[in-house]
Each structure stands twice: as structure tokens, then as C-alpha cells.
mmCIF file of C-alpha atoms in Angstrom:
data_model
loop_
_atom_site.group_PDB
_atom_site.id
_atom_site.type_symbol
_atom_site.label_atom_id
_atom_site.label_comp_id
_atom_site.label_asym_id
_atom_site.label_seq_id
_atom_site.Cartn_x
_atom_site.Cartn_y
_atom_site.Cartn_z
ATOM 1 C CA SER A 1 -64.050 -44.401 43.692
ATOM 2 C CA GLN A 2 -66.090 -45.741 41.006
ATOM 3 C CA GLN A 3 -64.877 -49.816 41.111
ATOM 4 C CA GLY A 4 -66.535 -50.580 37.177
ATOM 5 C CA GLU A 5 -64.746 -48.783 33.973
ATOM 6 C CA GLU A 6 -66.777 -49.012 31.006
ATOM 7 C CA ASP A 7 -66.187 -48.724 27.298
ATOM 8 C CA PRO A 8 -66.826 -46.630 25.342
ATOM 9 C CA GLN A 9 -68.160 -43.357 26.999
ATOM 10 C CA ALA A 10 -70.225 -43.364 23.759
ATOM 11 C CA LEU A 11 -71.513 -45.255 21.239
ATOM 12 C CA SER A 12 -73.856 -44.679 17.567
ATOM 13 C CA ILE A 13 -74.890 -46.713 15.438
ATOM 14 C CA GLN A 14 -77.443 -47.866 12.808
ATOM 15 C CA GLU A 15 -81.289 -49.428 13.932
ATOM 16 C CA GLY A 16 -80.790 -53.357 13.568
ATOM 17 C CA GLU A 17 -76.535 -52.814 13.661
ATOM 18 C CA ASN A 18 -75.653 -54.794 17.340
ATOM 19 C CA ALA A 19 -74.269 -52.922 20.153
ATOM 20 C CA THR A 20 -71.194 -53.892 22.883
ATOM 21 C CA MET A 21 -70.273 -52.132 25.685
ATOM 22 C CA ASN A 22 -67.580 -53.192 28.156
ATOM 23 C CA CYS A 23 -67.237 -53.292 31.730
ATOM 24 C CA SER A 24 -63.867 -53.548 33.614
ATOM 25 C CA TYR A 25 -64.283 -54.207 38.051
ATOM 26 C CA LYS A 26 -60.978 -54.525 40.218
ATOM 27 C CA THR A 27 -61.837 -56.288 43.360
ATOM 28 C CA SER A 28 -63.236 -59.790 43.745
ATOM 29 C CA ILE A 29 -67.062 -59.721 43.153
ATOM 30 C CA ASN A 30 -70.884 -61.756 44.192
ATOM 31 C CA ASN A 31 -72.333 -60.683 41.336
ATOM 32 C CA LEU A 32 -72.300 -58.266 38.410
ATOM 33 C CA GLN A 33 -75.396 -56.495 37.213
ATOM 34 C CA TRP A 34 -76.331 -54.541 34.020
ATOM 35 C CA TYR A 35 -78.792 -51.739 34.174
ATOM 36 C CA ARG A 36 -80.482 -49.147 32.068
ATOM 37 C CA GLN A 37 -80.875 -45.421 32.403
ATOM 38 C CA ASN A 38 -83.562 -43.271 30.293
ATOM 39 C CA SER A 39 -82.582 -39.455 30.291
ATOM 40 C CA GLY A 40 -84.385 -38.175 33.278
ATOM 41 C CA ARG A 41 -85.408 -41.310 34.723
ATOM 42 C CA GLY A 42 -84.222 -44.043 37.714
ATOM 43 C CA LEU A 43 -82.306 -47.485 37.149
ATOM 44 C CA VAL A 44 -83.827 -50.462 34.981
ATOM 45 C CA HIS A 45 -82.301 -53.694 35.715
ATOM 46 C CA LEU A 46 -81.617 -55.608 32.667
ATOM 47 C CA ILE A 47 -79.709 -58.833 33.777
ATOM 48 C CA LEU A 48 -77.489 -59.864 36.708
ATOM 49 C CA ILE A 49 -74.631 -62.609 36.567
ATOM 50 C CA ARG A 50 -73.175 -63.822 39.373
ATOM 51 C CA SER A 51 -69.512 -64.775 39.458
ATOM 52 C CA ASN A 52 -69.590 -68.157 38.370
ATOM 53 C CA GLU A 53 -71.500 -67.880 35.460
ATOM 54 C CA ARG A 54 -70.221 -67.182 32.013
ATOM 55 C CA GLU A 55 -72.858 -66.580 29.990
ATOM 56 C CA LYS A 56 -76.660 -65.362 29.988
ATOM 57 C CA HIS A 57 -79.575 -64.545 27.824
ATOM 58 C CA SER A 58 -82.608 -61.955 28.470
ATOM 59 C CA GLY A 59 -84.088 -61.208 24.686
ATOM 60 C CA ARG A 60 -82.222 -59.475 23.079
ATOM 61 C CA LEU A 61 -79.338 -59.230 25.700
ATOM 62 C CA ARG A 62 -76.013 -61.597 26.132
ATOM 63 C CA VAL A 63 -73.607 -60.672 29.050
ATOM 64 C CA THR A 64 -70.645 -62.418 29.439
ATOM 65 C CA LEU A 65 -68.456 -62.606 32.315
ATOM 66 C CA ASP A 66 -64.724 -63.581 32.646
ATOM 67 C CA THR A 67 -63.555 -63.508 36.267
ATOM 68 C CA SER A 68 -60.231 -63.809 35.373
ATOM 69 C CA LYS A 69 -60.377 -61.036 33.065
ATOM 70 C CA LYS A 70 -62.225 -58.880 35.955
ATOM 71 C CA SER A 71 -64.434 -57.711 32.866
ATOM 72 C CA SER A 72 -67.528 -58.280 32.034
ATOM 73 C CA SER A 73 -69.671 -56.794 28.179
ATOM 74 C CA LEU A 74 -73.395 -56.461 27.251
ATOM 75 C CA LEU A 75 -74.375 -57.031 23.903
ATOM 76 C CA ILE A 76 -77.331 -55.976 22.238
ATOM 77 C CA THR A 77 -78.884 -57.621 19.455
ATOM 78 C CA ALA A 78 -80.677 -55.608 15.708
ATOM 79 C CA SER A 79 -81.072 -52.868 18.058
ATOM 80 C CA ARG A 80 -83.720 -50.809 18.250
ATOM 81 C CA ALA A 81 -84.530 -46.831 18.389
ATOM 82 C CA ALA A 82 -86.096 -47.662 21.722
ATOM 83 C CA ASP A 83 -83.391 -48.989 22.986
ATOM 84 C CA THR A 84 -81.514 -45.492 23.052
ATOM 85 C CA ALA A 85 -80.368 -44.679 26.708
ATOM 86 C CA SER A 86 -77.012 -45.462 29.192
ATOM 87 C CA TYR A 87 -75.787 -48.997 30.117
ATOM 88 C CA PHE A 88 -73.882 -49.176 32.932
ATOM 89 C CA CYS A 89 -72.612 -52.087 35.007
ATOM 90 C CA ALA A 90 -72.664 -52.557 39.176
ATOM 91 C CA THR A 91 -70.626 -54.854 40.787
ATOM 92 C CA GLY A 92 -72.188 -56.107 44.146
ATOM 93 C CA PHE A 93 -69.518 -57.670 47.096
ATOM 94 C CA TYR A 94 -69.339 -60.569 48.956
ATOM 95 C CA ASN A 95 -70.270 -59.269 52.748
ATOM 96 C CA GLN A 96 -71.232 -56.116 51.615
ATOM 97 C CA GLY A 97 -75.708 -56.140 51.672
ATOM 98 C CA GLY A 98 -77.109 -55.641 48.077
ATOM 99 C CA LYS A 99 -74.701 -52.796 48.182
ATOM 100 C CA LEU A 100 -73.670 -52.392 43.934
ATOM 101 C CA ILE A 101 -70.898 -50.273 42.638
ATOM 102 C CA PHE A 102 -71.745 -48.494 39.729
ATOM 103 C CA GLY A 103 -69.445 -47.786 36.263
ATOM 104 C CA GLN A 104 -69.436 -44.671 34.743
ATOM 105 C CA GLY A 105 -71.700 -45.692 31.844
ATOM 106 C CA THR A 106 -71.705 -45.777 28.293
ATOM 107 C CA GLU A 107 -74.405 -43.903 26.426
ATOM 108 C CA LEU A 108 -76.215 -45.599 23.346
ATOM 109 C CA SER A 109 -76.987 -44.058 20.528
ATOM 110 C CA VAL A 110 -79.578 -45.646 18.231
ATOM 111 C CA LYS A 111 -79.984 -43.703 15.126
ATOM 112 C CA PRO A 112 -83.061 -45.167 13.731
ATOM 113 C CA GLY B 1 -97.470 -49.017 45.133
ATOM 114 C CA ALA B 2 -96.291 -51.078 41.463
ATOM 115 C CA GLY B 3 -92.745 -49.933 41.960
ATOM 116 C CA VAL B 4 -90.404 -47.392 43.580
ATOM 117 C CA SER B 5 -91.708 -43.525 44.408
ATOM 118 C CA GLN B 6 -89.568 -41.046 45.647
ATOM 119 C CA SER B 7 -90.542 -37.481 46.688
ATOM 120 C CA PRO B 8 -90.737 -34.685 45.398
ATOM 121 C CA SER B 9 -89.323 -35.310 41.923
ATOM 122 C CA ASN B 10 -87.503 -31.636 42.344
ATOM 123 C CA LYS B 11 -86.289 -29.514 44.806
ATOM 124 C CA VAL B 12 -84.541 -26.206 44.748
ATOM 125 C CA THR B 13 -83.006 -24.958 48.118
ATOM 126 C CA GLU B 14 -80.780 -22.260 49.464
ATOM 127 C CA LYS B 15 -77.636 -22.537 50.298
ATOM 128 C CA GLY B 16 -77.481 -23.348 54.192
ATOM 129 C CA LYS B 17 -81.276 -25.005 53.935
ATOM 130 C CA ASP B 18 -82.252 -28.404 55.097
ATOM 131 C CA VAL B 19 -84.090 -30.738 53.141
ATOM 132 C CA GLU B 20 -85.505 -34.318 53.559
ATOM 133 C CA LEU B 21 -85.625 -36.374 51.237
ATOM 134 C CA ARG B 22 -88.764 -39.547 50.920
ATOM 135 C CA CYS B 23 -88.541 -42.856 49.314
ATOM 136 C CA ASP B 24 -90.732 -44.893 49.361
ATOM 137 C CA PRO B 25 -90.132 -48.797 48.351
ATOM 138 C CA ILE B 26 -91.739 -52.056 46.899
ATOM 139 C CA SER B 27 -94.119 -53.163 49.453
ATOM 140 C CA GLY B 28 -92.741 -56.095 50.671
ATOM 141 C CA HIS B 29 -89.085 -54.938 50.190
ATOM 142 C CA THR B 30 -86.992 -55.137 53.008
ATOM 143 C CA ALA B 31 -83.513 -53.767 51.894
ATOM 144 C CA LEU B 32 -83.553 -49.600 50.358
ATOM 145 C CA TYR B 33 -80.720 -48.162 49.077
ATOM 146 C CA TRP B 34 -79.635 -44.734 48.647
ATOM 147 C CA TYR B 35 -77.054 -43.501 45.413
ATOM 148 C CA ARG B 36 -76.287 -39.865 44.185
ATOM 149 C CA GLN B 37 -76.025 -39.877 40.346
ATOM 150 C CA SER B 38 -73.762 -36.801 39.548
ATOM 151 C CA LEU B 39 -72.451 -35.331 35.922
ATOM 152 C CA GLY B 40 -68.886 -35.650 38.215
ATOM 153 C CA GLN B 41 -69.236 -37.790 40.230
ATOM 154 C CA GLY B 42 -71.542 -40.878 38.020
ATOM 155 C CA LEU B 43 -73.257 -42.377 40.129
ATOM 156 C CA GLU B 44 -72.394 -42.742 44.387
ATOM 157 C CA PHE B 45 -73.560 -45.509 46.529
ATOM 158 C CA LEU B 46 -74.679 -43.946 49.884
ATOM 159 C CA ILE B 47 -76.440 -45.945 52.292
ATOM 160 C CA TYR B 48 -78.570 -49.254 52.769
ATOM 161 C CA PHE B 49 -81.336 -50.360 55.181
ATOM 162 C CA GLN B 50 -82.100 -54.196 55.997
ATOM 163 C CA GLY B 51 -85.023 -54.028 57.637
ATOM 164 C CA ASN B 52 -84.613 -50.587 59.776
ATOM 165 C CA SER B 53 -81.295 -50.844 60.554
ATOM 166 C CA ALA B 54 -78.315 -49.397 57.894
ATOM 167 C CA PRO B 55 -75.225 -51.661 57.918
ATOM 168 C CA ASP B 56 -72.960 -49.956 55.469
ATOM 169 C CA LYS B 57 -73.504 -45.939 56.169
ATOM 170 C CA SER B 58 -69.664 -45.575 53.974
ATOM 171 C CA GLY B 59 -71.309 -43.215 51.758
ATOM 172 C CA LEU B 60 -73.176 -40.296 53.353
ATOM 173 C CA PRO B 61 -70.552 -37.755 52.273
ATOM 174 C CA SER B 62 -70.457 -36.065 55.535
ATOM 175 C CA ASP B 63 -72.238 -35.385 58.784
ATOM 176 C CA ARG B 64 -74.441 -33.417 57.311
ATOM 177 C CA PHE B 65 -76.014 -36.768 55.523
ATOM 178 C CA SER B 66 -78.156 -38.390 57.868
ATOM 179 C CA ALA B 67 -81.385 -41.290 57.021
ATOM 180 C CA GLU B 68 -83.347 -43.719 58.395
ATOM 181 C CA ARG B 69 -85.933 -45.701 57.726
ATOM 182 C CA THR B 70 -89.253 -46.457 60.027
ATOM 183 C CA GLY B 71 -91.566 -49.443 60.179
ATOM 184 C CA GLY B 72 -89.816 -51.574 57.269
ATOM 185 C CA SER B 73 -91.593 -49.541 54.754
ATOM 186 C CA VAL B 74 -90.397 -45.654 54.122
ATOM 187 C CA SER B 75 -87.060 -43.963 53.966
ATOM 188 C CA THR B 76 -86.306 -40.298 54.183
ATOM 189 C CA LEU B 77 -82.589 -38.927 53.642
ATOM 190 C CA THR B 78 -81.861 -35.677 55.381
ATOM 191 C CA ILE B 79 -79.222 -32.990 53.801
ATOM 192 C CA GLN B 80 -78.560 -30.133 56.922
ATOM 193 C CA ARG B 81 -76.933 -27.442 55.431
ATOM 194 C CA THR B 82 -77.024 -27.600 52.659
ATOM 195 C CA GLN B 83 -74.123 -26.774 50.043
ATOM 196 C CA GLN B 84 -74.132 -26.315 45.769
ATOM 197 C CA GLU B 85 -71.567 -29.601 45.433
ATOM 198 C CA ASP B 86 -75.000 -31.463 47.075
ATOM 199 C CA SER B 87 -76.506 -30.418 43.717
ATOM 200 C CA ALA B 88 -77.615 -34.072 42.584
ATOM 201 C CA VAL B 89 -79.898 -36.822 41.957
ATOM 202 C CA TYR B 90 -80.645 -38.815 44.900
ATOM 203 C CA LEU B 91 -81.960 -42.176 43.961
ATOM 204 C CA CYS B 92 -83.750 -44.721 46.433
ATOM 205 C CA ALA B 93 -83.737 -48.432 45.725
ATOM 206 C CA SER B 94 -85.500 -51.328 46.827
ATOM 207 C CA SER B 95 -84.971 -54.865 46.680
ATOM 208 C CA LEU B 96 -86.157 -58.378 47.839
ATOM 209 C CA ASP B 97 -83.866 -58.604 50.719
ATOM 210 C CA ALA B 98 -79.557 -57.292 50.907
ATOM 211 C CA GLY B 99 -79.095 -61.328 50.421
ATOM 212 C CA GLN B 100 -76.490 -61.012 47.769
ATOM 213 C CA ALA B 101 -76.791 -61.302 44.174
ATOM 214 C CA GLN B 102 -80.706 -59.609 44.296
ATOM 215 C CA PRO B 103 -81.516 -57.080 41.274
ATOM 216 C CA GLN B 104 -82.735 -53.884 42.268
ATOM 217 C CA HIS B 105 -85.698 -51.604 41.589
ATOM 218 C CA PHE B 106 -85.553 -47.690 41.262
ATOM 219 C CA GLY B 107 -87.277 -44.653 41.405
ATOM 220 C CA ASP B 108 -87.271 -41.775 39.435
ATOM 221 C CA GLY B 109 -84.714 -39.277 41.987
ATOM 222 C CA THR B 110 -85.340 -36.957 43.256
ATOM 223 C CA ARG B 111 -83.345 -33.938 41.243
ATOM 224 C CA LEU B 112 -81.897 -31.087 44.003
ATOM 225 C CA SER B 113 -80.645 -28.078 43.150
ATOM 226 C CA ILE B 114 -78.616 -25.972 45.785
ATOM 227 C CA LEU B 115 -78.461 -22.222 44.569
#
């Protein structure tokens, strides 16, 4: 069964706007990761945030983690048409090796 | 190679046949993971390896599925007596080790279609 739920399922914005995607999960985690997937391709790792961290930045990406609410958000600022893809959150757990459980994903469309 | 390599990229086979999917991880990565992606089920964990051992096989859907890894490198995922519900994209990933909090590097997957 899926651990994470993401919303929205789909998001359509104009270039230059910001995109925010949310992820909620059910059980205690060790870390949470965000991945991007372009159509027909594998997943590309974007950012990893550990359970004792609250916020991380990487370029135009900002991720927050609220373990009390069991939720995370991914913000993409100043979006570009090339950001069009599906975005997945994935949770990792203590004592389960590197196994990740993925959410259902958010399909982002950025219109030029 | 520079990234995770999977073969074949596409496989079409008849129901009841056996199939073998191959994954070549990034050199030096000791951990290797198999996932399955389908429209109905999303991305599902199948199994992971640390070296040649598989500490967690909990995601394998049935005993028709098996996987092995030899030499701490290449892994094969075998599906016996394929069924139509096995149609999906099978993704392989690798990471430096199976210690917690490691980013995973994915191949482009094998798209399996069962007729």
C-alpha cells in the first residue's frame, strides 16, 4: 500500500509562476525524498531531507518537512517549461535499509 | 557506465512465458533496488539488495517473481509464467549503500507488455 499521498494530483501553471506540491505520509520516517520523472524516463533525484531537518534548498527548489503533521512540501520557484514532469515524494524508514515508499505523484504542466 | 542501465527497454511476450529483466547499477554502488510502476498501483517497491544479499523481498507480488544479484553488480529480475497483470514498467535503482538516507539513481526502466 502507498505510504504517501500527494496533492494536487495535477497542476497547471504559467512559466514564471511558483509551483507547490504537498505530500503526506502515515508512519514515522527517517528521511523524505523528492524525485522528478519525465514521460517515458526513470526517476531523477531532486532533494533529500532527513527527519531532523525542517527545510532544505537546492537552486529553485525548496523543501519543507513537518514531522508533527507528517507532511512535506516541494516549492519550485520561477517555473520553466522544462519543469513539466511528474513529481513524487518517497519516504525512507529506520531499520529498513534504503527501501523507499512512493506517493502517487503530482503531474506538473508549465505553459510557456 | 555513467548511469544505471536496464535491458531490454521494451519487452512484449505472451501470457505464460518467462521473462528476465536485467539491471546494471552504477559502478561502486553496493545497494540495488527494483520497483514496479503501473497505472493502477503507482510506484511499488519489490526488492532490494545489499551486495548479493536481499534483506527485503517483501514487495515481490507472488512466488512467480524472483531476483538475484551476482558479483555485487548486475541483477536480474525473473518473472515466471507471466500474467497480464504483470504488465508494467520495471525500474531499477542503485545507491552507494543501503544505509538510510541515500539518494537513489534510477534507470529508464523496462516496459513489459503481456499479451
